[in-house]
mmCIF file of C-alpha atoms in Angstrom:
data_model
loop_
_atom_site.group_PDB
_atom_site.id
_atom_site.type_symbol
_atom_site.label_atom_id
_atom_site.label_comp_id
_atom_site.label_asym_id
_atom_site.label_seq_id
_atom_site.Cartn_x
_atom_site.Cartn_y
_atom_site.Cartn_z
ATOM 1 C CA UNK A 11 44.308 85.746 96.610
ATOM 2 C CA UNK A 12 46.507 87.813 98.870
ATOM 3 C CA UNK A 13 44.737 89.184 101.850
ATOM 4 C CA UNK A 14 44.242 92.898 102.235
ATOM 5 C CA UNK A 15 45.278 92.726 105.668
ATOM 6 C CA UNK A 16 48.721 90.873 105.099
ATOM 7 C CA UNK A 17 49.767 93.063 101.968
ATOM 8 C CA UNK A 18 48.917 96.286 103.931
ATOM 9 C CA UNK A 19 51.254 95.037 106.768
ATOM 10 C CA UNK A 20 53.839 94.243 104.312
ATOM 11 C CA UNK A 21 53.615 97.666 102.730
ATOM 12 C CA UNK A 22 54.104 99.346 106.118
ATOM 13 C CA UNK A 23 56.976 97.065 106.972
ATOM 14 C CA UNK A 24 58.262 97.793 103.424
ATOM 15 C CA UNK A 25 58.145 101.313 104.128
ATOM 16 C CA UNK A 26 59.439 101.364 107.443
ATOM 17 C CA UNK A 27 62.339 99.428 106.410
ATOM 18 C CA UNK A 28 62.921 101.590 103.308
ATOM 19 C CA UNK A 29 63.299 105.007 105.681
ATOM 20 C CA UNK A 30 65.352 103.220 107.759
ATOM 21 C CA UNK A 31 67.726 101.689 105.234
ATOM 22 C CA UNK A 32 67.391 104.720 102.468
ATOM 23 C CA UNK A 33 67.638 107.967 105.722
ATOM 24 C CA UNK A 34 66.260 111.067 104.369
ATOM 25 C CA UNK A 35 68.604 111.597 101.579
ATOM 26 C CA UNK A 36 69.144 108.033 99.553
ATOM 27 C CA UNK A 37 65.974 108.118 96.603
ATOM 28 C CA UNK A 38 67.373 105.223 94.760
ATOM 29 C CA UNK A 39 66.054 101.690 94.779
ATOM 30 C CA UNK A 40 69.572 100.143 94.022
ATOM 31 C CA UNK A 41 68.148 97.717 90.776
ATOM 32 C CA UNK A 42 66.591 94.831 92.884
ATOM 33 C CA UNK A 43 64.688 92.788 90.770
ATOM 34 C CA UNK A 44 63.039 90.825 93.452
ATOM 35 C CA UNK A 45 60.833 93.840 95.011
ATOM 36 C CA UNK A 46 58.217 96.084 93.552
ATOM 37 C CA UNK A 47 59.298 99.573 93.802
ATOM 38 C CA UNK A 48 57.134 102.654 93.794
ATOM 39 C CA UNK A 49 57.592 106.415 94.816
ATOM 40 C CA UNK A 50 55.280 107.957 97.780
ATOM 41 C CA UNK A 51 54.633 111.550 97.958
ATOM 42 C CA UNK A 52 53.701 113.727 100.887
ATOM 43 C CA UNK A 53 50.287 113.792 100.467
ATOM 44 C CA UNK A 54 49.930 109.731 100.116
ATOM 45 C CA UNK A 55 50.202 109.344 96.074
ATOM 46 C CA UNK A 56 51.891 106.372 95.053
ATOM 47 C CA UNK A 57 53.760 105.477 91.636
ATOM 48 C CA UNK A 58 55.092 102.304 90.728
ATOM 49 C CA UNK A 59 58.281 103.151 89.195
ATOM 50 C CA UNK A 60 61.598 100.616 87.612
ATOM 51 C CA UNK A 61 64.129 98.990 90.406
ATOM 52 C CA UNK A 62 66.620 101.858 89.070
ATOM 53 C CA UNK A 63 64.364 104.740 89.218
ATOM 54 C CA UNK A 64 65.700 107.780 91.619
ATOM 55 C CA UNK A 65 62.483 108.831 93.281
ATOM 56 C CA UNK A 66 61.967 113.013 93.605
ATOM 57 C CA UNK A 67 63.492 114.902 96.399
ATOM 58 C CA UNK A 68 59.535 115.292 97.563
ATOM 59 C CA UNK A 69 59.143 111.513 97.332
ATOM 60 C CA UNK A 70 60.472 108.585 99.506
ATOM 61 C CA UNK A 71 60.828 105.032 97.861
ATOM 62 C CA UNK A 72 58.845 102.491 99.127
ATOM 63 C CA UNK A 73 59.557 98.395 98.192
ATOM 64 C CA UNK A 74 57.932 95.279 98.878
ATOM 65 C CA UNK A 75 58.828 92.038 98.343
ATOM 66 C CA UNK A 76 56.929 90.025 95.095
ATOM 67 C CA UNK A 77 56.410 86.788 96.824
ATOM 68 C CA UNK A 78 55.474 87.038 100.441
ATOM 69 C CA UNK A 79 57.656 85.376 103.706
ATOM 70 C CA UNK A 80 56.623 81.725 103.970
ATOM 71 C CA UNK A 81 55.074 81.650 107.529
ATOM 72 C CA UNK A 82 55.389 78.526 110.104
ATOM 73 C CA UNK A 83 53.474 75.651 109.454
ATOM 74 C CA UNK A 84 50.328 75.839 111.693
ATOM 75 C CA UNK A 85 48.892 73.426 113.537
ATOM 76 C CA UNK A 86 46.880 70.521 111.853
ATOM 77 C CA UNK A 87 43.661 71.069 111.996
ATOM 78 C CA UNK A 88 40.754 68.587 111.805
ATOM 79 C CA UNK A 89 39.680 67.826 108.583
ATOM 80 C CA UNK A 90 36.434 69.928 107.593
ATOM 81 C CA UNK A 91 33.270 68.889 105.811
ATOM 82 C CA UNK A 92 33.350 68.479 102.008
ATOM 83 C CA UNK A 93 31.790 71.897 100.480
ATOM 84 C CA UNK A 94 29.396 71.997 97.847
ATOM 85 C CA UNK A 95 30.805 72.671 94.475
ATOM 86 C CA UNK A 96 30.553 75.883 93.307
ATOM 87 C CA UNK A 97 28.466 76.928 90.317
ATOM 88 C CA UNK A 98 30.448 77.268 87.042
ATOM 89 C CA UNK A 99 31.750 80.826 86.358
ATOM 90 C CA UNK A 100 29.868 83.309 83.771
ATOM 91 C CA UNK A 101 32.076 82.888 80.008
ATOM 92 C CA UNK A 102 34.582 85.211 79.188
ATOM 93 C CA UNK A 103 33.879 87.419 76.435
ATOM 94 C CA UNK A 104 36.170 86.356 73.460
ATOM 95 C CA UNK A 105 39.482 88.025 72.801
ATOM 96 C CA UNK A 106 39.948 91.254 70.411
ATOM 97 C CA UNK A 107 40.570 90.277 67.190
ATOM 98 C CA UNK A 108 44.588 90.707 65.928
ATOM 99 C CA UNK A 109 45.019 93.705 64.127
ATOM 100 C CA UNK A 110 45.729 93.458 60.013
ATOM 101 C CA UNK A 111 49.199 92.729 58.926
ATOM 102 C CA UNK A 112 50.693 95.993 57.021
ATOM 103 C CA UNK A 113 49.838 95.931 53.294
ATOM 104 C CA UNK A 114 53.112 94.802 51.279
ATOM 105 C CA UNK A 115 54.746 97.568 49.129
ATOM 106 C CA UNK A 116 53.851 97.773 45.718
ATOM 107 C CA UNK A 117 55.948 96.359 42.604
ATOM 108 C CA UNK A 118 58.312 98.896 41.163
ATOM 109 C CA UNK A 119 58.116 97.916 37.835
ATOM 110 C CA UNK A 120 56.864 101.152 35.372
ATOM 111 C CA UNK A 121 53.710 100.574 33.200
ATOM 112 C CA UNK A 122 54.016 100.882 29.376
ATOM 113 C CA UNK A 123 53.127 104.095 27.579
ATOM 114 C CA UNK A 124 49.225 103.763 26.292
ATOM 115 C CA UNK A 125 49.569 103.029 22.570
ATOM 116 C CA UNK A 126 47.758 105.810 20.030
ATOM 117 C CA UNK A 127 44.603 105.108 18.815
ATOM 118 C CA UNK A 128 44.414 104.382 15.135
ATOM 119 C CA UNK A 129 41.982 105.794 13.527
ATOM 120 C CA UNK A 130 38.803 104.508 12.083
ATOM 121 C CA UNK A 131 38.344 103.065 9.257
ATOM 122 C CA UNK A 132 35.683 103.194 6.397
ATOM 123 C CA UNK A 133 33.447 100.179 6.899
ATOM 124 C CA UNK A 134 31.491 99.129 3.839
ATOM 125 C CA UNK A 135 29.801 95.736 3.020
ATOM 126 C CA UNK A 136 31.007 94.319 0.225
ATOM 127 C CA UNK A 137 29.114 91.445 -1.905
ATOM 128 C CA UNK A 138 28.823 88.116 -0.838
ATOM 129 C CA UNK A 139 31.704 86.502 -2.402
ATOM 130 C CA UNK A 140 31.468 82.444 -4.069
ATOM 131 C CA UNK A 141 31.595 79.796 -1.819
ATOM 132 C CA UNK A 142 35.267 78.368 -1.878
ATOM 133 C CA UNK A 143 35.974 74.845 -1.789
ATOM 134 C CA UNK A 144 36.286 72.857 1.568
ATOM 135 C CA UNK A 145 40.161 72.710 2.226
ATOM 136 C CA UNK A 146 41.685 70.680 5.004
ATOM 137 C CA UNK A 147 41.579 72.169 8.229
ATOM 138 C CA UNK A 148 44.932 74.140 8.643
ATOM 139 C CA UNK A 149 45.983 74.003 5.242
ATOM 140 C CA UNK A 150 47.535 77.386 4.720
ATOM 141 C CA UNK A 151 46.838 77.001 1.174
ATOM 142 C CA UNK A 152 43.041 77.510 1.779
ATOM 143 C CA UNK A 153 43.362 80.143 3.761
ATOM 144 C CA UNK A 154 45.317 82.344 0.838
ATOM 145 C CA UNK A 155 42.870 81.307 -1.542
ATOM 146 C CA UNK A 156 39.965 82.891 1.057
ATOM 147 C CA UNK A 157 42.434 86.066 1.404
ATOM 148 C CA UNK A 158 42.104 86.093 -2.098
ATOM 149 C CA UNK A 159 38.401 85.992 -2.452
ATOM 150 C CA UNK A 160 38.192 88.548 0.044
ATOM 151 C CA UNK A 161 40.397 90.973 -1.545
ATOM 152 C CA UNK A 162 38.669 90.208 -4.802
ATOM 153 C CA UNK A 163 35.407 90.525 -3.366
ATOM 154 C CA UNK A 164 36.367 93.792 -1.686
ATOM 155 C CA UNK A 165 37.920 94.771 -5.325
ATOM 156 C CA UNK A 166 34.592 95.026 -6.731
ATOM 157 C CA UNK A 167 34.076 98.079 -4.812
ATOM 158 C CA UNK A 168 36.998 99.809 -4.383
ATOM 159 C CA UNK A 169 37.339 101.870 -6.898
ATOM 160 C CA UNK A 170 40.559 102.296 -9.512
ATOM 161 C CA UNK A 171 42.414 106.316 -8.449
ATOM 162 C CA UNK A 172 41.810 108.968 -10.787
ATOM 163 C CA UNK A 173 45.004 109.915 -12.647
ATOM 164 C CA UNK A 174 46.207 112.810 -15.135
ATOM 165 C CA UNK A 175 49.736 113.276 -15.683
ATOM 166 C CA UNK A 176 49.197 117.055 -16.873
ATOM 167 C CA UNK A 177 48.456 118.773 -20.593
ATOM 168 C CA UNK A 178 51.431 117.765 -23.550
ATOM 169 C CA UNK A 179 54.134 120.700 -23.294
ATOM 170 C CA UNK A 180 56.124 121.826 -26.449
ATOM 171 C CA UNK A 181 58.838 124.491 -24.829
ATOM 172 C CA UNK A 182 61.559 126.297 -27.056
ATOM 173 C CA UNK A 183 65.256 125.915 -25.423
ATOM 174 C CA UNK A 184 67.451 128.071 -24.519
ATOM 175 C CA UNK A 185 71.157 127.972 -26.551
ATOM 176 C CA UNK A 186 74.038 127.502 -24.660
ATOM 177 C CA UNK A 187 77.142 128.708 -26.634
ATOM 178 C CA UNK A 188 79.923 126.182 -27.229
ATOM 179 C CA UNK A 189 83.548 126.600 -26.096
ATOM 180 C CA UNK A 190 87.043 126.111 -24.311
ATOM 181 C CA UNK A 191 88.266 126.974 -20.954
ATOM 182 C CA UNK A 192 91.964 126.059 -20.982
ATOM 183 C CA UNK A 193 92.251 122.626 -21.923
ATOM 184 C CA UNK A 194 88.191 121.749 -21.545
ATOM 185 C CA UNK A 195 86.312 122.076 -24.967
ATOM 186 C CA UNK A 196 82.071 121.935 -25.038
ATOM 187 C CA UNK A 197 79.706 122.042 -27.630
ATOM 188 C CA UNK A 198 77.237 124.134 -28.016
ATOM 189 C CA UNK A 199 74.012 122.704 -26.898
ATOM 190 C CA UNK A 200 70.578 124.241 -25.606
ATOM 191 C CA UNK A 201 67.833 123.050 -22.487
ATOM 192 C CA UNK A 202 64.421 123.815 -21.702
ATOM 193 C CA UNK A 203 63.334 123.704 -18.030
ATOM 194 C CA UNK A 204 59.535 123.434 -17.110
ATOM 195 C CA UNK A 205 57.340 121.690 -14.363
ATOM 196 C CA UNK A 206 55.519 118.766 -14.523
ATOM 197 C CA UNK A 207 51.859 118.969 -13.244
ATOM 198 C CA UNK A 208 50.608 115.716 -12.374
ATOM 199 C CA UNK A 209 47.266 115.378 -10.517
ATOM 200 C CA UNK A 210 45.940 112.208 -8.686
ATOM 201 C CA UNK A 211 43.031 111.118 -6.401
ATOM 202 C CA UNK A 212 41.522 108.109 -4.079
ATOM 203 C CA UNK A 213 38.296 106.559 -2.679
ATOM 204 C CA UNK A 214 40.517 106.344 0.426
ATOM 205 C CA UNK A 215 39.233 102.495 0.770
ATOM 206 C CA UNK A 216 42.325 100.883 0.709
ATOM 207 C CA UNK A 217 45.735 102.120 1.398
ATOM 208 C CA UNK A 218 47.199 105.447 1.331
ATOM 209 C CA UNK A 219 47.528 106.537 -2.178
ATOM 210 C CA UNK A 220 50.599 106.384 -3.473
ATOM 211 C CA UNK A 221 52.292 108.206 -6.267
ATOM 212 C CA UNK A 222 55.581 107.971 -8.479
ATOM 213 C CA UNK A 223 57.014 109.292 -11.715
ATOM 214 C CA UNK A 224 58.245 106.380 -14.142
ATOM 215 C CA UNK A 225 59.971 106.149 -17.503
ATOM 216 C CA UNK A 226 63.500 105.941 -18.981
ATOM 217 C CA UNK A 227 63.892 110.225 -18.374
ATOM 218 C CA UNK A 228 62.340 110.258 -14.279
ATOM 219 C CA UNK A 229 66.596 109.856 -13.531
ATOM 220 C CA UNK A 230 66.072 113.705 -14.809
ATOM 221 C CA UNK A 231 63.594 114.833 -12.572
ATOM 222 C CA UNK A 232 64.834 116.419 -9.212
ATOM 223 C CA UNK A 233 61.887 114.353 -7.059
ATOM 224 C CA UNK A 234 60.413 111.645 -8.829
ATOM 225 C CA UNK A 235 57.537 111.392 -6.116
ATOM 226 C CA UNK A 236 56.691 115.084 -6.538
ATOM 227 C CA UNK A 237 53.693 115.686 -8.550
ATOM 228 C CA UNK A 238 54.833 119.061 -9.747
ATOM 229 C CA UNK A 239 58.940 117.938 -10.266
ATOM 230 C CA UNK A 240 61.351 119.956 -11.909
ATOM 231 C CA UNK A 241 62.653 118.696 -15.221
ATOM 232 C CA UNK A 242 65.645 119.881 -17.287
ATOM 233 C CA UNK A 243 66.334 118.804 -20.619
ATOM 234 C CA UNK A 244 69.362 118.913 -22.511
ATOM 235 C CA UNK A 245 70.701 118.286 -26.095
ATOM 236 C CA UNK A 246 73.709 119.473 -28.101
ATOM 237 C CA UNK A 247 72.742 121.270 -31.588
ATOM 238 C CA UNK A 248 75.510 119.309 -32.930
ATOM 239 C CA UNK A 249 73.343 115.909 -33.028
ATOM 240 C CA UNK A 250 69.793 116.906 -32.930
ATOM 241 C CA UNK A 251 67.310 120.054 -33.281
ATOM 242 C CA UNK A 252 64.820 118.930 -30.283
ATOM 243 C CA UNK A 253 64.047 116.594 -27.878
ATOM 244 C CA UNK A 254 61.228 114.032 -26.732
ATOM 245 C CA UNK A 255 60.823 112.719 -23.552
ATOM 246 C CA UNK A 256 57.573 110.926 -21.852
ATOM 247 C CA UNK A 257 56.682 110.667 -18.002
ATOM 248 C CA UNK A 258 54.129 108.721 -16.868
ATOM 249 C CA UNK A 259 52.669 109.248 -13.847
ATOM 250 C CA UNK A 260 51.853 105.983 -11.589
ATOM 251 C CA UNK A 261 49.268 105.651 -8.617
ATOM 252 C CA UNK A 262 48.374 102.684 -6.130
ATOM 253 C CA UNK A 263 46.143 102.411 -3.791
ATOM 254 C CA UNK A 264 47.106 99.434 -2.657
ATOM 255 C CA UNK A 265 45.418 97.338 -4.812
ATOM 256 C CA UNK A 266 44.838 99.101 -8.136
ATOM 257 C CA UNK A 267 47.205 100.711 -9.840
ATOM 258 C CA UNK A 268 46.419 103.385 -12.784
ATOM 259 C CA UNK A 269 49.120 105.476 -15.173
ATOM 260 C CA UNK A 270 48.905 108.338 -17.456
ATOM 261 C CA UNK A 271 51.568 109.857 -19.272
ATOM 262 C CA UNK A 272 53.221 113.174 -20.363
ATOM 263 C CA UNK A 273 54.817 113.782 -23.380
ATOM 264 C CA UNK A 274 57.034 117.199 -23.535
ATOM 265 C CA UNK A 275 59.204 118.136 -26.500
ATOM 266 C CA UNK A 276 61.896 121.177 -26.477
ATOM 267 C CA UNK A 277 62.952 122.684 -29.613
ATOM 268 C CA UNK A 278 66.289 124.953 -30.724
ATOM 269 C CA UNK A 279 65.195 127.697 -30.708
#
């Protein structure tokens, strides 16, 4: 430990030896890394300050040297009685704990759109279907005879659609007079044009229902899955007096499937 005494004197000297090399109008401490540099003020407040600071105008810079003179060697003096040993020093108290690292930036990759919920289905318990035979284990034969039972099972109580493919139509034509526009020659023919009015209905239990006009004369009808098409018939008087044509009307529900049919006939009139 430094004496009080010593580093008081070598403050003073310090001091004394700054005014006298710095004068009254030199503030700076010139960089000397070896000294301790601090700024005094008039009134006896001390700063320690860099070796490049520039003190104030009110303040004179005062250094001292880090490691003190080595003095002479003194005299050898007679060797003194062993002292006790001291008693062991109080423990420390234990370091601060180092703060937390920084949390590391979150991933930039976007999350996925939240698929729609499908809606719920109609859950009914069908009857217990026969026992199938024991397949081997992973023989994808079994397993599409047990989709089978199921589907069968579930058959029993799904019931078939209800279909009507509309009331029998009998429709006078309309005559269409026969002749030639330069070098393009017609017949005379006649049409009748009417709207089918097909009707169909589901238990819902399976798939959507599904509908459809069939036949050899659905080419005729402007939207084959409209239940309430268009149709236009047309003959020419020259090779018949009417015509027939049937529709039938087709619906699936996935698993059933049920028909009904229309027959319309147009006359000349």
């Amino acid at each position: 430990m430094i004496n009080k005494t010593i580093l008081v004197g070598l403050v003073a000297i310090s001091f004394v030896a700054g005014s006298i090399m710095t004068g009254t109008l030199v503030y700076a401490h010139g960089g000397n890394l070896s000294f301790i540099h601090a700024c005094v003020s008039k009134d006896g407040q001390m700063r320690i300050v860099g070796a490049s600071t520039t003190c104030k105008s009110s303040e004179k810079p005062l250094d001292w040297n880090i490691a003190g003179i080595a003095g002479s060697n003194g005299a050898t003096g007679s060797t003194g009685n062993t002292g006790s040993t001291g008693s062991t020093g109080a423990t420390g108290e234990n370091g601060k704990d180092g703060t937390n690292g920084a949390t590391g930036a979150t991933g930039t990759g976007a999350a996925g759109n939240t698929g729609a919920t499908g809606s719920t289905g109609i859950g009914i318990t069908g009857p217990t279907g026969p026992t199938g035979e024991q397949g081997t284990s992973g023989d994808i034969a079994d397993l599409k005879l047990r989709i089978d039972a199921l589907e069968n099972a579930f058959a029993l109580i799904n019931k078939d659609p209800i279909v009507d493919a509309g009331v029998d139509q009998t429709l006078t034509g309309v005559i269409h007079p026969g002749g030639c526009f330069g070098p393009i020659c017609v017949q005379e023919s006649f049409s009748c044009t009417t709207n089918l009015a097909g009707v169909a209905s589901d238990d819902g239990l399976r798939q959507p229902l599904t509908t459809t006009w069939l036949g050899p004369y659905a080419s005729l009808l402007a939207d084959p899955l409209d239940l309430n098409s268009a149709v236009n018939l047309l003959a020419f008087t020259a090779s018949t007096s009417s015509i027939s044509a049937d529709f039938e009307l087709e619906a699936n529900d996935g698993h059933n499937i049920v028909t009904d049919t229309v027959h319309i006939d147009c006359l000349k009139p």
